[in-house]
Amino acid sequence: MLPQDRKRPLLFDAFPRLEGSLPWLPLAHAPTAVDPCDAIAPWLGRKEGVFMKRDDLASPLYGGNKIRRFEFVFAEAKERGAKRIVTVGGIASTQVMATVLFGRELGFDVRAVLFDQPLTRFAQRSVAGFAQAGAELVYGGGYAGTFLRAVRAQRRRAPSEPDNYFIFPGASGPRANVGYIDAMLELGRQVERGEAPRPDVIVLPTGSSGTMAALALGAAYLGWDTEIVGVRITARIACNRFMVQRLVRNTAGFLRARDPSFPDVAERVRFSLFHGAIGEGYGYPTAEAIDGAARLEDLTGAPGEITYSGKALAGLRALLALPEYAKKTFLLWNTLSTPRPPHEQGRALVPASLQWVFDAPTVA
């Protein structure tokens, strides 16, 4: 299921010195399409000028916004000689799902430490899917317990064991972020070829904010005045303007350290955060998010979920209703996979510490 025709990222064409200093391997089936959102135009309240970047179809194995990022992350893991990937995420984490599926596809063992979030049917399918795909699951509970168990999970269990490779929650960090600068170069080419309009506004859900920071940096490099709007889905202490700016600067510095010709555009980025869709917090359903998740199915054929995609659609709809955006062209960057891994046989493989997710009441 890995692409056979991609030989190098566009970023290596723009900055050739990166090729010798930045490991990469092809995972995404790119370019991904840009489609109009006509199917939900009445719900959005806009007949035209709203499009979607189909990163949900970035791979037939599993789509979403982690795949491009993992092209650089897993390449480093292989270069280091790691045999196991260790990661952390919520019980409904799409990042954990992507890590397990691509990690196993590339020959890694995968150990995932899972923390609590409001229980949904999507979370139940996710936990079963993690197990069915071959992950070793560790229940972390709350944030404090998860931190301690993640530290323990990262340790080698014998001196002769190769080092584990750790992927942080959200797979956010300068190396991973490079994947979405490359994605903006891809969008730039699609605009040049007339395959997509140049967006005035790009909307996406944001938590750890790496994708958002990279898109903003990529747009600045292209010379676009596009505003990147992140629909905040987690606590403000973890997702705020300062955090995004720091990611922008760190990612730009990461690239300049490997190719000094990468321009200093970090101060020219345009981004904002939309705070009106989060509800009670990370993973908590809202009526608007439930509605948005259903609308995503109208667009892609696969249901959304209420943590990221549902709230992103709710945020997009709210932004379109604002007078200052009335004549703007919008691009929704779809970060949720349309391909869904099998999960029906996974429950029997889930450890006892996590069996509660299948019996407890769900909130959505």
mmCIF file of C-alpha atoms in Angstrom:
data_model
loop_
_atom_site.group_PDB
_atom_site.id
_atom_site.type_symbol
_atom_site.label_atom_id
_atom_site.label_comp_id
_atom_site.label_asym_id
_atom_site.label_seq_id
_atom_site.Cartn_x
_atom_site.Cartn_y
_atom_site.Cartn_z
ATOM 1 C CA MET A 1 0.000 0.000 0.000
ATOM 2 C CA LEU A 2 3.025 2.283 -0.064
ATOM 3 C CA PRO A 3 3.368 4.509 -3.162
ATOM 4 C CA GLN A 4 5.698 3.291 -5.879
ATOM 5 C CA ASP A 5 5.909 6.411 -8.032
ATOM 6 C CA ARG A 6 7.027 9.107 -5.577
ATOM 7 C CA LYS A 7 10.799 9.447 -5.580
ATOM 8 C CA ARG A 8 11.314 12.623 -3.546
ATOM 9 C CA PRO A 9 9.299 15.371 -1.858
ATOM 10 C CA LEU A 10 8.822 18.687 -3.640
ATOM 11 C CA LEU A 11 10.776 20.343 -0.843
ATOM 12 C CA PHE A 12 13.949 18.587 -2.018
ATOM 13 C CA ASP A 13 13.515 20.121 -5.460
ATOM 14 C CA ALA A 14 13.193 23.581 -3.936
ATOM 15 C CA PHE A 15 16.047 23.068 -1.446
ATOM 16 C CA PRO A 16 18.398 20.355 -2.767
ATOM 17 C CA ARG A 17 20.711 20.416 0.243
ATOM 18 C CA LEU A 18 17.916 19.017 2.393
ATOM 19 C CA GLU A 19 18.115 15.693 0.583
ATOM 20 C CA GLY A 20 21.471 14.840 2.098
ATOM 21 C CA SER A 21 20.549 15.881 5.626
ATOM 22 C CA LEU A 22 16.882 15.007 6.054
ATOM 23 C CA PRO A 23 15.867 11.324 5.796
ATOM 24 C CA TRP A 24 12.611 10.704 3.916
ATOM 25 C CA LEU A 25 10.573 7.762 2.736
ATOM 26 C CA PRO A 26 7.404 7.752 0.609
ATOM 27 C CA LEU A 27 4.161 7.015 2.425
ATOM 28 C CA ALA A 28 1.586 9.453 1.011
ATOM 29 C CA HIS A 29 -0.116 8.950 -2.318
ATOM 30 C CA ALA A 30 0.284 12.541 -3.424
ATOM 31 C CA PRO A 31 -0.922 14.882 -4.713
ATOM 32 C CA THR A 32 -4.300 14.670 -3.018
ATOM 33 C CA ALA A 33 -7.268 16.241 -4.774
ATOM 34 C CA VAL A 34 -8.962 19.545 -4.076
ATOM 35 C CA ASP A 35 -12.748 19.149 -4.350
ATOM 36 C CA PRO A 36 -15.613 21.628 -3.990
ATOM 37 C CA CYS A 37 -17.834 21.242 -0.932
ATOM 38 C CA ASP A 38 -21.029 21.469 -3.007
ATOM 39 C CA ALA A 39 -22.626 18.500 -1.225
ATOM 40 C CA ILE A 40 -23.003 20.515 1.976
ATOM 41 C CA ALA A 41 -23.378 23.997 0.468
ATOM 42 C CA PRO A 42 -26.872 24.561 1.950
ATOM 43 C CA TRP A 43 -25.634 23.584 5.415
ATOM 44 C CA LEU A 44 -22.598 25.855 5.078
ATOM 45 C CA GLY A 45 -24.757 28.733 3.844
ATOM 46 C CA ARG A 46 -22.420 29.316 0.883
ATOM 47 C CA LYS A 47 -23.152 28.229 -2.701
ATOM 48 C CA GLU A 48 -19.578 28.504 -3.946
ATOM 49 C CA GLY A 49 -16.039 29.298 -2.916
ATOM 50 C CA VAL A 50 -15.566 26.456 -0.387
ATOM 51 C CA PHE A 51 -13.228 23.566 -1.182
ATOM 52 C CA MET A 52 -11.644 20.616 0.600
ATOM 53 C CA LYS A 53 -8.086 19.263 0.392
ATOM 54 C CA ARG A 54 -8.523 15.494 0.405
ATOM 55 C CA ASP A 55 -5.753 14.356 2.716
ATOM 56 C CA ASP A 56 -8.299 11.850 4.005
ATOM 57 C CA LEU A 57 -7.219 9.880 0.918
ATOM 58 C CA ALA A 58 -3.474 10.328 1.385
ATOM 59 C CA SER A 59 -3.081 6.549 1.605
ATOM 60 C CA PRO A 60 -5.309 3.515 1.025
ATOM 61 C CA LEU A 61 -3.872 2.110 4.254
ATOM 62 C CA TYR A 62 -4.932 5.117 6.339
ATOM 63 C CA GLY A 63 -5.289 8.764 5.431
ATOM 64 C CA GLY A 64 -5.300 11.975 7.410
ATOM 65 C CA ASN A 65 -2.677 14.504 8.368
ATOM 66 C CA LYS A 66 -0.127 12.199 9.996
ATOM 67 C CA ILE A 67 0.949 10.439 6.805
ATOM 68 C CA ARG A 68 2.940 13.282 5.289
ATOM 69 C CA ARG A 69 4.518 13.949 8.679
ATOM 70 C CA PHE A 70 5.513 10.314 9.110
ATOM 71 C CA GLU A 71 7.463 10.387 5.853
ATOM 72 C CA PHE A 72 10.166 12.236 7.765
ATOM 73 C CA VAL A 73 9.577 10.749 11.218
ATOM 74 C CA PHE A 74 9.673 7.059 10.277
ATOM 75 C CA ALA A 75 12.623 7.720 7.985
ATOM 76 C CA GLU A 76 14.602 8.952 10.983
ATOM 77 C CA ALA A 77 13.479 5.950 13.044
ATOM 78 C CA LYS A 78 14.807 3.627 10.345
ATOM 79 C CA GLU A 79 18.050 5.561 10.077
ATOM 80 C CA ARG A 80 18.560 5.192 13.841
ATOM 81 C CA GLY A 81 18.040 1.454 13.648
ATOM 82 C CA ALA A 82 15.010 1.467 15.938
ATOM 83 C CA LYS A 83 12.910 -1.676 16.060
ATOM 84 C CA ARG A 84 10.005 -0.374 18.125
ATOM 85 C CA ILE A 85 7.949 2.823 17.971
ATOM 86 C CA VAL A 86 6.508 4.117 21.236
ATOM 87 C CA THR A 87 3.784 6.742 21.173
ATOM 88 C CA VAL A 88 1.113 8.348 23.341
ATOM 89 C CA GLY A 89 -2.441 9.406 22.529
ATOM 90 C CA GLY A 90 -6.043 9.400 23.590
ATOM 91 C CA ILE A 91 -8.212 6.312 23.351
ATOM 92 C CA ALA A 92 -9.673 7.693 20.095
ATOM 93 C CA SER A 93 -6.378 9.014 18.725
ATOM 94 C CA THR A 94 -6.039 8.995 14.946
ATOM 95 C CA GLN A 95 -2.327 9.663 15.436
ATOM 96 C CA VAL A 96 -2.009 6.390 17.364
ATOM 97 C CA MET A 97 -3.936 4.587 14.632
ATOM 98 C CA ALA A 98 -1.670 5.985 11.931
ATOM 99 C CA THR A 99 1.423 5.129 13.990
ATOM 100 C CA VAL A 100 0.301 1.528 14.472
ATOM 101 C CA LEU A 101 -0.706 0.945 10.864
ATOM 102 C CA PHE A 102 2.314 2.520 9.200
ATOM 103 C CA GLY A 103 4.705 1.326 11.874
ATOM 104 C CA ARG A 104 3.632 -2.262 11.374
ATOM 105 C CA GLU A 105 3.651 -1.840 7.580
ATOM 106 C CA LEU A 106 7.275 -0.702 7.815
ATOM 107 C CA GLY A 107 8.295 -3.568 10.085
ATOM 108 C CA PHE A 108 8.325 -1.851 13.493
ATOM 109 C CA ASP A 109 6.787 -3.105 16.694
ATOM 110 C CA VAL A 110 4.473 -0.429 18.117
ATOM 111 C CA ARG A 111 3.719 0.274 21.763
ATOM 112 C CA ALA A 112 0.989 2.853 22.487
ATOM 113 C CA VAL A 113 0.161 4.433 25.849
ATOM 114 C CA LEU A 114 -3.449 5.596 25.873
ATOM 115 C CA PHE A 115 -4.968 8.326 28.024
ATOM 116 C CA ASP A 116 -8.599 8.956 28.916
ATOM 117 C CA GLN A 117 -10.949 11.128 26.918
ATOM 118 C CA PRO A 118 -14.741 11.181 26.711
ATOM 119 C CA LEU A 119 -15.831 7.768 25.494
ATOM 120 C CA THR A 120 -17.426 7.629 22.047
ATOM 121 C CA ARG A 121 -18.292 4.866 19.618
ATOM 122 C CA PHE A 122 -15.372 6.122 17.500
ATOM 123 C CA ALA A 123 -13.084 5.545 20.504
ATOM 124 C CA GLN A 124 -14.388 1.996 20.971
ATOM 125 C CA ARG A 125 -13.681 1.170 17.330
ATOM 126 C CA SER A 126 -10.274 2.844 17.620
ATOM 127 C CA VAL A 127 -9.089 0.815 20.606
ATOM 128 C CA ALA A 128 -10.199 -2.414 18.934
ATOM 129 C CA GLY A 129 -8.501 -1.261 15.729
ATOM 130 C CA PHE A 130 -5.219 -0.517 17.512
ATOM 131 C CA ALA A 131 -5.162 -4.043 18.895
ATOM 132 C CA GLN A 132 -6.234 -5.738 15.667
ATOM 133 C CA ALA A 133 -3.471 -3.899 13.789
ATOM 134 C CA GLY A 134 -0.875 -5.347 16.150
ATOM 135 C CA ALA A 135 -0.170 -2.658 18.746
ATOM 136 C CA GLU A 136 0.965 -3.391 22.276
ATOM 137 C CA LEU A 137 -1.464 -1.275 24.306
ATOM 138 C CA VAL A 138 -0.752 0.295 27.690
ATOM 139 C CA TYR A 139 -3.524 2.079 29.576
ATOM 140 C CA GLY A 140 -2.264 5.344 31.007
ATOM 141 C CA GLY A 141 -5.460 6.701 32.587
ATOM 142 C CA GLY A 142 -5.166 10.411 33.388
ATOM 143 C CA TYR A 143 -2.403 12.685 32.178
ATOM 144 C CA ALA A 144 -0.123 12.130 35.183
ATOM 145 C CA GLY A 145 -0.390 8.351 35.016
ATOM 146 C CA THR A 146 0.078 8.430 31.265
ATOM 147 C CA PHE A 147 3.280 10.442 31.602
ATOM 148 C CA LEU A 148 4.764 7.931 34.039
ATOM 149 C CA ARG A 149 3.731 4.933 31.952
ATOM 150 C CA ALA A 150 5.063 6.585 28.793
ATOM 151 C CA VAL A 151 8.467 7.062 30.425
ATOM 152 C CA ARG A 152 8.441 3.402 31.442
ATOM 153 C CA ALA A 153 7.243 2.276 27.996
ATOM 154 C CA GLN A 154 10.088 4.129 26.310
ATOM 155 C CA ARG A 155 12.812 2.342 28.294
ATOM 156 C CA ARG A 156 14.643 -0.605 26.814
ATOM 157 C CA ARG A 157 13.814 -3.826 28.653
ATOM 158 C CA ALA A 158 17.267 -5.323 28.180
ATOM 159 C CA PRO A 159 20.710 -3.791 27.524
ATOM 160 C CA SER A 160 20.926 -5.647 24.228
ATOM 161 C CA GLU A 161 17.586 -4.287 23.006
ATOM 162 C CA PRO A 162 17.758 -1.521 20.343
ATOM 163 C CA ASP A 163 16.628 1.941 21.357
ATOM 164 C CA ASN A 164 12.934 2.652 20.983
ATOM 165 C CA TYR A 165 11.855 5.608 18.860
ATOM 166 C CA PHE A 166 9.376 7.913 20.587
ATOM 167 C CA ILE A 167 6.634 9.841 18.792
ATOM 168 C CA PHE A 168 5.028 12.563 20.882
ATOM 169 C CA PRO A 169 1.237 13.014 21.074
ATOM 170 C CA GLY A 170 0.031 14.504 17.818
ATOM 171 C CA ALA A 171 3.381 13.704 16.165
ATOM 172 C CA SER A 172 4.137 17.396 16.437
ATOM 173 C CA GLY A 173 7.665 18.732 16.084
ATOM 174 C CA PRO A 174 9.909 20.412 13.512
ATOM 175 C CA ARG A 175 10.905 17.209 11.693
ATOM 176 C CA ALA A 176 7.310 16.048 11.329
ATOM 177 C CA ASN A 177 6.081 19.538 10.453
ATOM 178 C CA VAL A 178 8.251 19.581 7.332
ATOM 179 C CA GLY A 179 5.703 17.258 5.736
ATOM 180 C CA TYR A 180 3.118 20.010 5.643
ATOM 181 C CA ILE A 181 5.454 22.604 4.222
ATOM 182 C CA ASP A 182 5.867 20.095 1.413
ATOM 183 C CA ALA A 183 2.064 19.798 1.260
ATOM 184 C CA MET A 184 1.783 23.552 0.721
ATOM 185 C CA LEU A 185 4.235 23.312 -2.181
ATOM 186 C CA GLU A 186 1.937 20.636 -3.584
ATOM 187 C CA LEU A 187 -1.074 22.923 -3.236
ATOM 188 C CA GLY A 188 0.933 25.722 -4.847
ATOM 189 C CA ARG A 189 1.516 23.543 -7.913
ATOM 190 C CA GLN A 190 -2.154 22.620 -8.074
ATOM 191 C CA VAL A 191 -3.049 26.318 -8.051
ATOM 192 C CA GLU A 192 -0.477 27.042 -10.771
ATOM 193 C CA ARG A 193 -1.940 24.288 -12.955
ATOM 194 C CA GLY A 194 -5.476 25.585 -12.475
ATOM 195 C CA GLU A 195 -6.557 22.488 -10.547
ATOM 196 C CA ALA A 196 -7.550 24.505 -7.487
ATOM 197 C CA PRO A 197 -8.184 28.144 -6.618
ATOM 198 C CA ARG A 198 -5.737 29.945 -4.397
ATOM 199 C CA PRO A 199 -7.458 30.022 -0.998
ATOM 200 C CA ASP A 200 -7.846 33.178 1.031
ATOM 201 C CA VAL A 201 -8.460 31.073 4.143
ATOM 202 C CA ILE A 202 -7.419 27.525 5.053
ATOM 203 C CA VAL A 203 -9.349 25.912 7.926
ATOM 204 C CA LEU A 204 -8.328 22.826 9.880
ATOM 205 C CA PRO A 205 -8.717 21.424 13.396
ATOM 206 C CA THR A 206 -5.732 22.072 15.627
ATOM 207 C CA GLY A 207 -4.483 20.596 18.872
ATOM 208 C CA SER A 208 -0.719 20.165 19.029
ATOM 209 C CA SER A 209 -0.705 22.649 16.088
ATOM 210 C CA GLY A 210 2.191 21.250 14.062
ATOM 211 C CA THR A 211 0.170 20.952 10.862
ATOM 212 C CA MET A 212 -1.213 24.450 11.291
ATOM 213 C CA ALA A 213 2.230 25.965 11.904
ATOM 214 C CA ALA A 214 3.676 24.199 8.869
ATOM 215 C CA LEU A 215 0.848 25.306 6.568
ATOM 216 C CA ALA A 216 1.336 28.896 7.732
ATOM 217 C CA LEU A 217 5.075 28.667 7.118
ATOM 218 C CA GLY A 218 4.513 27.087 3.707
ATOM 219 C CA ALA A 219 2.031 29.774 2.689
ATOM 220 C CA ALA A 220 4.506 32.480 3.717
ATOM 221 C CA TYR A 221 7.240 30.804 1.671
ATOM 222 C CA LEU A 222 4.930 30.777 -1.381
ATOM 223 C CA GLY A 223 4.330 34.496 -0.893
ATOM 224 C CA TRP A 224 0.614 33.988 -0.302
ATOM 225 C CA ASP A 225 -1.392 36.177 2.076
ATOM 226 C CA THR A 226 -3.576 33.173 2.944
ATOM 227 C CA GLU A 227 -4.815 33.080 6.532
ATOM 228 C CA ILE A 228 -4.506 29.704 8.250
ATOM 229 C CA VAL A 229 -7.326 29.291 10.786
ATOM 230 C CA GLY A 230 -6.977 26.546 13.348
ATOM 231 C CA VAL A 231 -10.193 25.428 15.013
ATOM 232 C CA ARG A 232 -8.979 24.792 18.559
ATOM 233 C CA ILE A 233 -9.964 21.368 19.910
ATOM 234 C CA THR A 234 -7.929 21.218 23.129
ATOM 235 C CA ALA A 235 -7.172 23.353 26.181
ATOM 236 C CA ARG A 236 -5.943 26.889 25.519
ATOM 237 C CA ILE A 237 -2.861 26.273 27.661
ATOM 238 C CA ALA A 238 -1.692 23.734 25.048
ATOM 239 C CA CYS A 239 -3.060 25.438 21.943
ATOM 240 C CA ASN A 240 -2.511 29.172 21.753
ATOM 241 C CA ARG A 241 -0.854 31.811 19.617
ATOM 242 C CA PHE A 242 2.456 31.620 21.475
ATOM 243 C CA MET A 243 2.675 27.843 20.957
ATOM 244 C CA VAL A 244 1.950 28.139 17.238
ATOM 245 C CA GLN A 245 4.525 30.923 16.794
ATOM 246 C CA ARG A 246 7.118 28.825 18.589
ATOM 247 C CA LEU A 247 6.416 25.879 16.284
ATOM 248 C CA VAL A 248 6.729 28.152 13.258
ATOM 249 C CA ARG A 249 10.100 29.506 14.419
ATOM 250 C CA ASN A 250 11.435 26.086 15.447
ATOM 251 C CA THR A 251 10.402 24.483 12.169
ATOM 252 C CA ALA A 252 11.939 27.279 10.107
ATOM 253 C CA GLY A 253 15.125 27.017 12.177
ATOM 254 C CA PHE A 254 15.193 23.249 11.727
ATOM 255 C CA LEU A 255 15.160 23.679 7.943
ATOM 256 C CA ARG A 256 17.661 26.544 7.849
ATOM 257 C CA ALA A 257 20.090 24.481 9.940
ATOM 258 C CA ARG A 258 20.064 21.905 7.136
ATOM 259 C CA ASP A 259 19.814 24.292 4.194
ATOM 260 C CA PRO A 260 20.646 27.958 4.904
ATOM 261 C CA SER A 261 18.927 28.965 1.676
ATOM 262 C CA PHE A 262 15.512 28.363 3.249
ATOM 263 C CA PRO A 263 14.210 31.948 3.584
ATOM 264 C CA ASP A 264 13.465 33.672 6.850
ATOM 265 C CA VAL A 265 9.692 33.913 6.478
ATOM 266 C CA ALA A 266 8.626 33.023 10.019
ATOM 267 C CA GLU A 267 7.645 36.616 10.787
ATOM 268 C CA ARG A 268 5.401 36.801 7.717
ATOM 269 C CA VAL A 269 3.039 33.957 8.600
ATOM 270 C CA ARG A 270 -0.677 34.678 8.867
ATOM 271 C CA PHE A 271 -2.715 32.544 11.209
ATOM 272 C CA SER A 272 -5.463 32.762 13.783
ATOM 273 C CA LEU A 273 -7.227 30.444 16.195
ATOM 274 C CA PHE A 274 -10.977 29.936 16.339
ATOM 275 C CA HIS A 275 -11.990 29.219 19.931
ATOM 276 C CA GLY A 276 -15.735 28.855 19.515
ATOM 277 C CA ALA A 277 -16.097 25.152 18.722
ATOM 278 C CA ILE A 278 -14.370 23.367 21.608
ATOM 279 C CA GLY A 279 -17.287 23.127 24.018
ATOM 280 C CA GLU A 280 -16.330 21.649 27.399
ATOM 281 C CA GLY A 281 -12.915 20.519 26.200
ATOM 282 C CA TYR A 282 -10.936 17.910 24.299
ATOM 283 C CA GLY A 283 -13.117 15.092 23.069
ATOM 284 C CA TYR A 284 -16.346 16.442 24.541
ATOM 285 C CA PRO A 285 -19.252 16.418 22.113
ATOM 286 C CA THR A 286 -21.210 19.499 21.131
ATOM 287 C CA ALA A 287 -24.385 19.584 19.082
ATOM 288 C CA GLU A 288 -22.503 21.482 16.382
ATOM 289 C CA ALA A 289 -19.668 18.916 16.308
ATOM 290 C CA ILE A 290 -22.116 16.007 16.023
ATOM 291 C CA ASP A 291 -23.795 17.831 13.152
ATOM 292 C CA GLY A 292 -20.421 18.587 11.559
ATOM 293 C CA ALA A 293 -19.344 14.950 11.787
ATOM 294 C CA ALA A 294 -22.465 13.942 9.875
ATOM 295 C CA ARG A 295 -21.757 16.566 7.216
ATOM 296 C CA LEU A 296 -18.261 15.169 6.709
ATOM 297 C CA GLU A 297 -19.859 11.860 5.758
ATOM 298 C CA ASP A 298 -21.868 13.736 3.129
ATOM 299 C CA LEU A 299 -18.559 14.975 1.681
ATOM 300 C CA THR A 300 -16.399 11.859 1.915
ATOM 301 C CA GLY A 301 -18.672 8.867 2.434
ATOM 302 C CA ALA A 302 -17.114 8.134 5.837
ATOM 303 C CA PRO A 303 -18.495 9.502 9.116
ATOM 304 C CA GLY A 304 -16.548 12.126 10.991
ATOM 305 C CA GLU A 305 -15.860 12.161 14.708
ATOM 306 C CA ILE A 306 -16.520 14.827 17.315
ATOM 307 C CA THR A 307 -12.992 15.549 18.586
ATOM 308 C CA TYR A 308 -11.400 16.985 15.433
ATOM 309 C CA SER A 309 -13.350 16.773 12.184
ATOM 310 C CA GLY A 310 -16.787 17.548 13.586
ATOM 311 C CA LYS A 311 -15.506 20.632 15.364
ATOM 312 C CA ALA A 312 -13.541 21.699 12.285
ATOM 313 C CA LEU A 313 -16.742 21.636 10.214
ATOM 314 C CA ALA A 314 -18.576 23.530 12.958
ATOM 315 C CA GLY A 315 -15.811 26.136 12.992
ATOM 316 C CA LEU A 316 -15.823 26.436 9.199
ATOM 317 C CA ARG A 317 -19.578 27.032 9.208
ATOM 318 C CA ALA A 318 -19.263 29.691 11.897
ATOM 319 C CA LEU A 319 -16.474 31.495 10.028
ATOM 320 C CA LEU A 320 -18.449 31.519 6.776
ATOM 321 C CA ALA A 321 -21.248 33.356 8.577
ATOM 322 C CA LEU A 322 -18.957 36.253 9.554
ATOM 323 C CA PRO A 323 -19.247 39.371 7.349
ATOM 324 C CA GLU A 324 -15.474 39.804 7.044
ATOM 325 C CA TYR A 325 -15.222 36.422 5.313
ATOM 326 C CA ALA A 326 -18.186 36.862 2.969
ATOM 327 C CA LYS A 327 -16.154 37.107 -0.235
ATOM 328 C CA LYS A 328 -13.234 34.887 0.759
ATOM 329 C CA THR A 329 -12.360 31.576 -0.869
ATOM 330 C CA PHE A 330 -12.093 28.836 1.762
ATOM 331 C CA LEU A 331 -10.203 25.551 1.794
ATOM 332 C CA LEU A 332 -11.026 22.963 4.454
ATOM 333 C CA TRP A 333 -7.967 20.751 4.942
ATOM 334 C CA ASN A 334 -9.409 17.321 5.778
ATOM 335 C CA THR A 335 -7.189 15.691 8.417
ATOM 336 C CA LEU A 336 -9.340 12.599 9.143
ATOM 337 C CA SER A 337 -8.829 9.356 7.253
ATOM 338 C CA THR A 338 -11.617 8.099 5.019
ATOM 339 C CA PRO A 339 -10.160 4.548 4.869
ATOM 340 C CA ARG A 340 -10.935 2.900 8.213
ATOM 341 C CA PRO A 341 -8.989 -0.139 9.465
ATOM 342 C CA PRO A 342 -10.812 -3.308 10.488
ATOM 343 C CA HIS A 343 -11.670 -3.573 14.168
ATOM 344 C CA GLU A 344 -14.251 -6.343 14.476
ATOM 345 C CA GLN A 345 -11.786 -8.936 15.800
ATOM 346 C CA GLY A 346 -9.775 -6.528 17.917
ATOM 347 C CA ARG A 347 -11.679 -6.563 21.189
ATOM 348 C CA ALA A 348 -10.356 -10.001 22.143
ATOM 349 C CA LEU A 349 -6.806 -8.670 21.751
ATOM 350 C CA VAL A 350 -7.282 -5.616 23.969
ATOM 351 C CA PRO A 351 -5.677 -5.962 27.437
ATOM 352 C CA ALA A 352 -7.875 -6.270 30.494
ATOM 353 C CA SER A 353 -6.993 -2.742 31.644
ATOM 354 C CA LEU A 354 -8.777 -1.339 28.579
ATOM 355 C CA GLN A 355 -11.752 -3.676 28.277
ATOM 356 C CA TRP A 356 -13.903 -1.110 30.093
ATOM 357 C CA VAL A 357 -14.134 1.001 26.932
ATOM 358 C CA PHE A 358 -16.457 -1.562 25.346
ATOM 359 C CA ASP A 359 -18.902 -1.701 28.264
ATOM 360 C CA ALA A 360 -19.041 1.870 29.582
ATOM 361 C CA PRO A 361 -21.723 4.257 28.259
ATOM 362 C CA THR A 362 -20.719 6.515 25.381
ATOM 363 C CA VAL A 363 -21.326 10.247 25.046
ATOM 364 C CA ALA A 364 -21.641 10.179 21.246
#
